[in-house]
mmCIF file of C-alpha atoms in Angstrom:
data_model
loop_
_atom_site.group_PDB
_atom_site.id
_atom_site.type_symbol
_atom_site.label_atom_id
_atom_site.label_comp_id
_atom_site.label_asym_id
_atom_site.label_seq_id
_atom_site.Cartn_x
_atom_site.Cartn_y
_atom_site.Cartn_z
ATOM 1 C CA MET T 29 72.917 84.398 121.413
ATOM 2 C CA ASN T 30 71.656 87.947 121.573
ATOM 3 C CA ASP T 31 73.647 91.039 120.574
ATOM 4 C CA ASN T 32 74.247 92.133 124.189
ATOM 5 C CA MET T 33 75.795 88.796 125.191
ATOM 6 C CA PHE T 34 77.920 88.730 122.035
ATOM 7 C CA THR T 35 79.158 92.270 122.688
ATOM 8 C CA LEU T 36 80.098 91.453 126.290
ATOM 9 C CA ILE T 37 82.050 88.362 125.250
ATOM 10 C CA MET T 38 83.868 90.360 122.565
ATOM 11 C CA VAL T 39 84.809 92.959 125.218
ATOM 12 C CA ILE T 40 86.368 90.167 127.311
ATOM 13 C CA ILE T 41 88.194 88.695 124.296
ATOM 14 C CA THR T 42 89.589 92.095 123.336
ATOM 15 C CA ALA T 43 90.699 92.795 126.917
ATOM 16 C CA ALA T 44 92.394 89.378 127.145
ATOM 17 C CA ARG T 45 94.311 90.010 123.907
ATOM 18 C CA GLU T 46 95.270 93.581 124.843
ATOM 19 C CA GLY T 47 96.582 92.828 128.329
ATOM 20 C CA ARG T 48 93.601 94.231 130.263
ATOM 21 C CA TYR T 49 92.262 90.885 131.514
ATOM 22 C CA MET T 50 92.459 90.062 135.229
ATOM 23 C CA HIS T 51 90.264 87.077 136.082
ATOM 24 C CA GLY T 52 87.341 85.002 134.871
ATOM 25 C CA ASN T 53 85.441 81.941 136.030
ATOM 26 C CA GLY T 54 82.804 81.408 133.348
ATOM 27 C CA ARG T 55 80.280 83.768 134.869
ATOM 28 C CA TYR T 56 82.233 86.744 136.175
ATOM 29 C CA TYR T 57 85.094 88.280 134.233
ATOM 30 C CA TYR T 58 87.228 91.133 135.531
ATOM 31 C CA ILE T 59 88.958 93.459 133.097
ATOM 32 C CA MET T 60 90.385 96.958 133.118
ATOM 33 C CA GLU T 61 88.659 99.747 131.206
ATOM 34 C CA GLY T 62 90.542 102.979 131.465
ATOM 35 C CA ASN T 63 91.948 102.906 134.994
ATOM 36 C CA LYS T 64 88.955 101.146 136.510
ATOM 37 C CA PRO T 65 88.284 97.465 137.129
ATOM 38 C CA VAL T 66 85.086 96.280 135.472
ATOM 39 C CA CYS T 67 83.078 93.150 136.227
ATOM 40 C CA ILE T 68 81.230 91.482 133.363
ATOM 41 C CA ASP T 69 78.500 89.079 134.463
ATOM 42 C CA LEU T 70 77.680 86.759 131.562
ATOM 43 C CA ILE T 71 74.673 85.177 133.288
ATOM 44 C CA ASN T 72 72.862 88.483 133.803
ATOM 45 C CA GLY T 73 74.401 90.192 130.766
ATOM 46 C CA THR T 74 75.739 93.172 132.703
ATOM 47 C CA LYS T 75 78.922 95.205 132.910
ATOM 48 C CA MET T 76 79.690 97.293 136.009
ATOM 49 C CA VAL T 77 82.621 99.206 137.445
ATOM 50 C CA GLU T 78 83.913 97.214 140.450
ATOM 51 C CA LEU T 79 86.144 99.595 142.417
ATOM 52 C CA THR T 80 86.730 97.092 145.241
ATOM 53 C CA TYR T 81 88.284 94.461 142.942
ATOM 54 C CA VAL T 82 92.076 94.276 143.003
ATOM 55 C CA GLY T 83 93.893 92.389 140.272
ATOM 56 C CA THR T 84 96.800 92.560 137.864
ATOM 57 C CA PRO T 85 95.937 93.143 134.206
ATOM 58 C CA MET T 86 97.563 90.657 131.832
ATOM 59 C CA VAL T 87 97.388 89.115 128.391
ATOM 60 C CA CYS T 88 95.484 85.830 128.504
ATOM 61 C CA THR T 89 95.432 84.126 125.112
ATOM 62 C CA ALA T 90 93.890 80.994 126.646
ATOM 63 C CA THR T 91 90.786 82.959 127.665
ATOM 64 C CA ALA T 92 90.616 84.794 124.344
ATOM 65 C CA ASN T 93 90.930 81.539 122.399
ATOM 66 C CA SER T 94 88.474 79.685 124.620
ATOM 67 C CA LEU T 95 85.790 82.367 124.309
ATOM 68 C CA THR T 96 86.389 82.653 120.551
ATOM 69 C CA SER T 97 85.896 78.887 120.217
ATOM 70 C CA TYR T 98 82.755 79.138 122.342
ATOM 71 C CA LEU T 99 81.346 81.805 120.016
ATOM 72 C CA MET T 100 82.123 79.718 116.940
ATOM 73 C CA LEU T 101 80.183 76.767 118.382
ATOM 74 C CA GLN T 102 77.098 78.705 119.458
ATOM 75 C CA ASP T 103 74.060 78.991 117.198
ATOM 76 C CA SER T 104 73.530 82.403 115.708
ATOM 77 C CA GLU T 105 70.271 84.095 114.856
ATOM 78 C CA SER T 106 69.051 84.863 111.372
ATOM 79 C CA VAL T 107 65.505 85.900 110.561
ATOM 80 C CA PRO T 108 64.270 85.126 107.009
ATOM 81 C CA ARG T 109 61.579 87.322 105.477
ATOM 82 C CA GLU T 110 59.933 87.355 102.072
ATOM 83 C CA TYR T 111 60.317 90.447 99.900
ATOM 84 C CA ASP T 112 59.392 91.592 96.431
ATOM 85 C CA ALA T 113 61.919 90.127 93.956
ATOM 86 C CA ARG T 114 62.631 93.521 92.345
ATOM 87 C CA LEU T 115 63.487 95.150 95.667
ATOM 88 C CA ALA T 116 65.755 92.261 96.619
ATOM 89 C CA HIS T 117 67.414 92.363 93.187
ATOM 90 C CA ASP T 118 68.084 96.084 93.605
ATOM 91 C CA LEU T 119 69.592 95.433 97.039
ATOM 92 C CA VAL T 120 71.993 92.857 95.575
ATOM 93 C CA LYS T 121 72.746 95.072 92.572
ATOM 94 C CA GLU T 122 73.722 97.966 94.823
ATOM 95 C CA ALA T 123 75.924 95.675 96.934
ATOM 96 C CA VAL T 124 77.663 94.225 93.852
ATOM 97 C CA ASN T 125 78.306 97.708 92.467
ATOM 98 C CA SER T 126 79.623 98.859 95.875
ATOM 99 C CA ASP T 127 82.039 95.904 96.203
ATOM 100 C CA ARG T 128 80.130 94.392 99.128
ATOM 101 C CA LEU T 129 79.472 90.972 97.588
ATOM 102 C CA LEU T 130 80.759 88.198 99.838
ATOM 103 C CA TYR T 131 79.401 85.028 98.184
ATOM 104 C CA THR T 132 77.099 83.827 95.434
ATOM 105 C CA ASN T 133 76.105 80.601 93.759
ATOM 106 C CA GLY T 134 73.711 82.314 91.358
ATOM 107 C CA ALA T 135 70.567 82.012 93.450
ATOM 108 C CA ASP T 136 71.953 82.842 96.904
ATOM 109 C CA TRP T 137 73.771 86.138 97.372
ATOM 110 C CA THR T 138 75.534 87.009 100.619
ATOM 111 C CA ILE T 139 76.346 90.678 100.952
ATOM 112 C CA LEU T 140 77.886 92.963 103.509
ATOM 113 C CA HIS T 141 75.507 95.567 104.903
ATOM 114 C CA THR T 142 76.459 99.210 104.403
ATOM 115 C CA ASP T 143 77.480 99.309 108.097
ATOM 116 C CA GLY T 144 80.430 97.062 107.163
ATOM 117 C CA LYS T 145 79.652 94.574 109.945
ATOM 118 C CA SER T 146 76.308 92.896 109.279
ATOM 119 C CA VAL T 147 75.801 90.070 106.797
ATOM 120 C CA ILE T 148 72.655 89.761 104.690
ATOM 121 C CA SER T 149 71.688 86.673 102.684
ATOM 122 C CA VAL T 150 69.391 87.128 99.696
ATOM 123 C CA ASN T 151 67.822 84.272 97.747
ATOM 124 C CA LEU T 152 66.855 85.409 94.248
ATOM 125 C CA GLY T 153 66.039 81.911 92.997
ATOM 126 C CA GLN T 154 62.278 82.240 93.382
ATOM 127 C CA VAL T 155 59.662 83.678 91.041
ATOM 128 C CA ASN T 156 58.287 87.118 91.989
ATOM 129 C CA LYS T 157 59.553 86.894 95.552
ATOM 130 C CA ALA T 158 62.859 86.735 97.382
ATOM 131 C CA THR T 159 63.933 85.658 100.825
ATOM 132 C CA ILE T 160 66.228 87.975 102.743
ATOM 133 C CA SER T 161 67.858 86.873 105.990
ATOM 134 C CA SER T 162 69.651 89.342 108.219
ATOM 135 C CA SER T 163 72.151 87.906 110.662
ATOM 136 C CA ASN T 164 72.583 89.366 114.130
ATOM 137 C CA GLN T 165 76.006 90.618 115.309
ATOM 138 C CA HIS T 166 77.094 87.134 116.373
ATOM 139 C CA GLY T 167 76.006 85.494 113.120
ATOM 140 C CA SER T 168 77.694 88.181 111.037
ATOM 141 C CA TRP T 169 80.939 87.908 113.022
ATOM 142 C CA LYS T 170 80.852 84.118 112.784
ATOM 143 C CA TYR T 171 80.318 84.223 109.010
ATOM 144 C CA MET T 172 83.234 86.626 108.559
ATOM 145 C CA GLN T 173 85.493 84.467 110.752
ATOM 146 C CA GLN T 174 84.654 81.344 108.780
ATOM 147 C CA MET T 175 85.112 82.991 105.388
ATOM 148 C CA MET T 176 88.441 84.553 106.378
ATOM 149 C CA ASN T 177 87.940 87.713 104.282
ATOM 150 C CA TYR T 178 87.003 85.756 101.128
ATOM 151 C CA ARG T 179 85.182 87.929 98.616
ATOM 152 C CA ALA T 180 83.320 86.514 95.631
ATOM 153 C CA THR T 181 83.789 88.044 92.213
ATOM 154 C CA ILE T 182 81.408 87.800 89.302
ATOM 155 C CA SER T 183 82.141 88.139 85.620
ATOM 156 C CA GLU T 184 80.938 90.952 83.392
ATOM 157 C CA ALA T 185 78.750 88.385 81.595
ATOM 158 C CA THR T 186 77.033 87.535 84.889
ATOM 159 C CA LYS T 187 76.588 91.213 85.705
ATOM 160 C CA LYS T 188 74.986 91.746 82.313
ATOM 161 C CA HIS T 189 72.750 88.667 82.702
ATOM 162 C CA MET T 190 71.644 89.790 86.174
ATOM 163 C CA ARG T 191 71.159 93.393 85.011
ATOM 164 C CA PHE T 192 73.724 94.730 87.460
#
């Protein structure tokens, strides 16, 4: 799922939870933005003002829950790349010192990007190289939903061992 599609679905979910949802059929969803009806076409990935549409805005938890479940089941994108081990170590070190560590098992480190939304996975378990995977918006959101705000902590001994 690309970032545009994810963003459009999140707009629908937010509208359904906030009482701005009017209608949806799997392809077309009608919501209110400001005082204008908007049509979101999930097949073409577009959002357009639809002044001729008449509907009553409402809360629709069924739609919000259904689309949230859909997002949780969809595959997300993550692109792994090899980097110099020192650069990757410095990236993790900065994240640990900035309280952006989400998870670690010693070799794998999952950190929150400085934007506060994106998730980055760093594998430091290799010699002289590291693998860094950046998740797209959907993958980052999905990770955060699954982890339910869990944050890993590491001991001072581990920080010293890892030269953090």
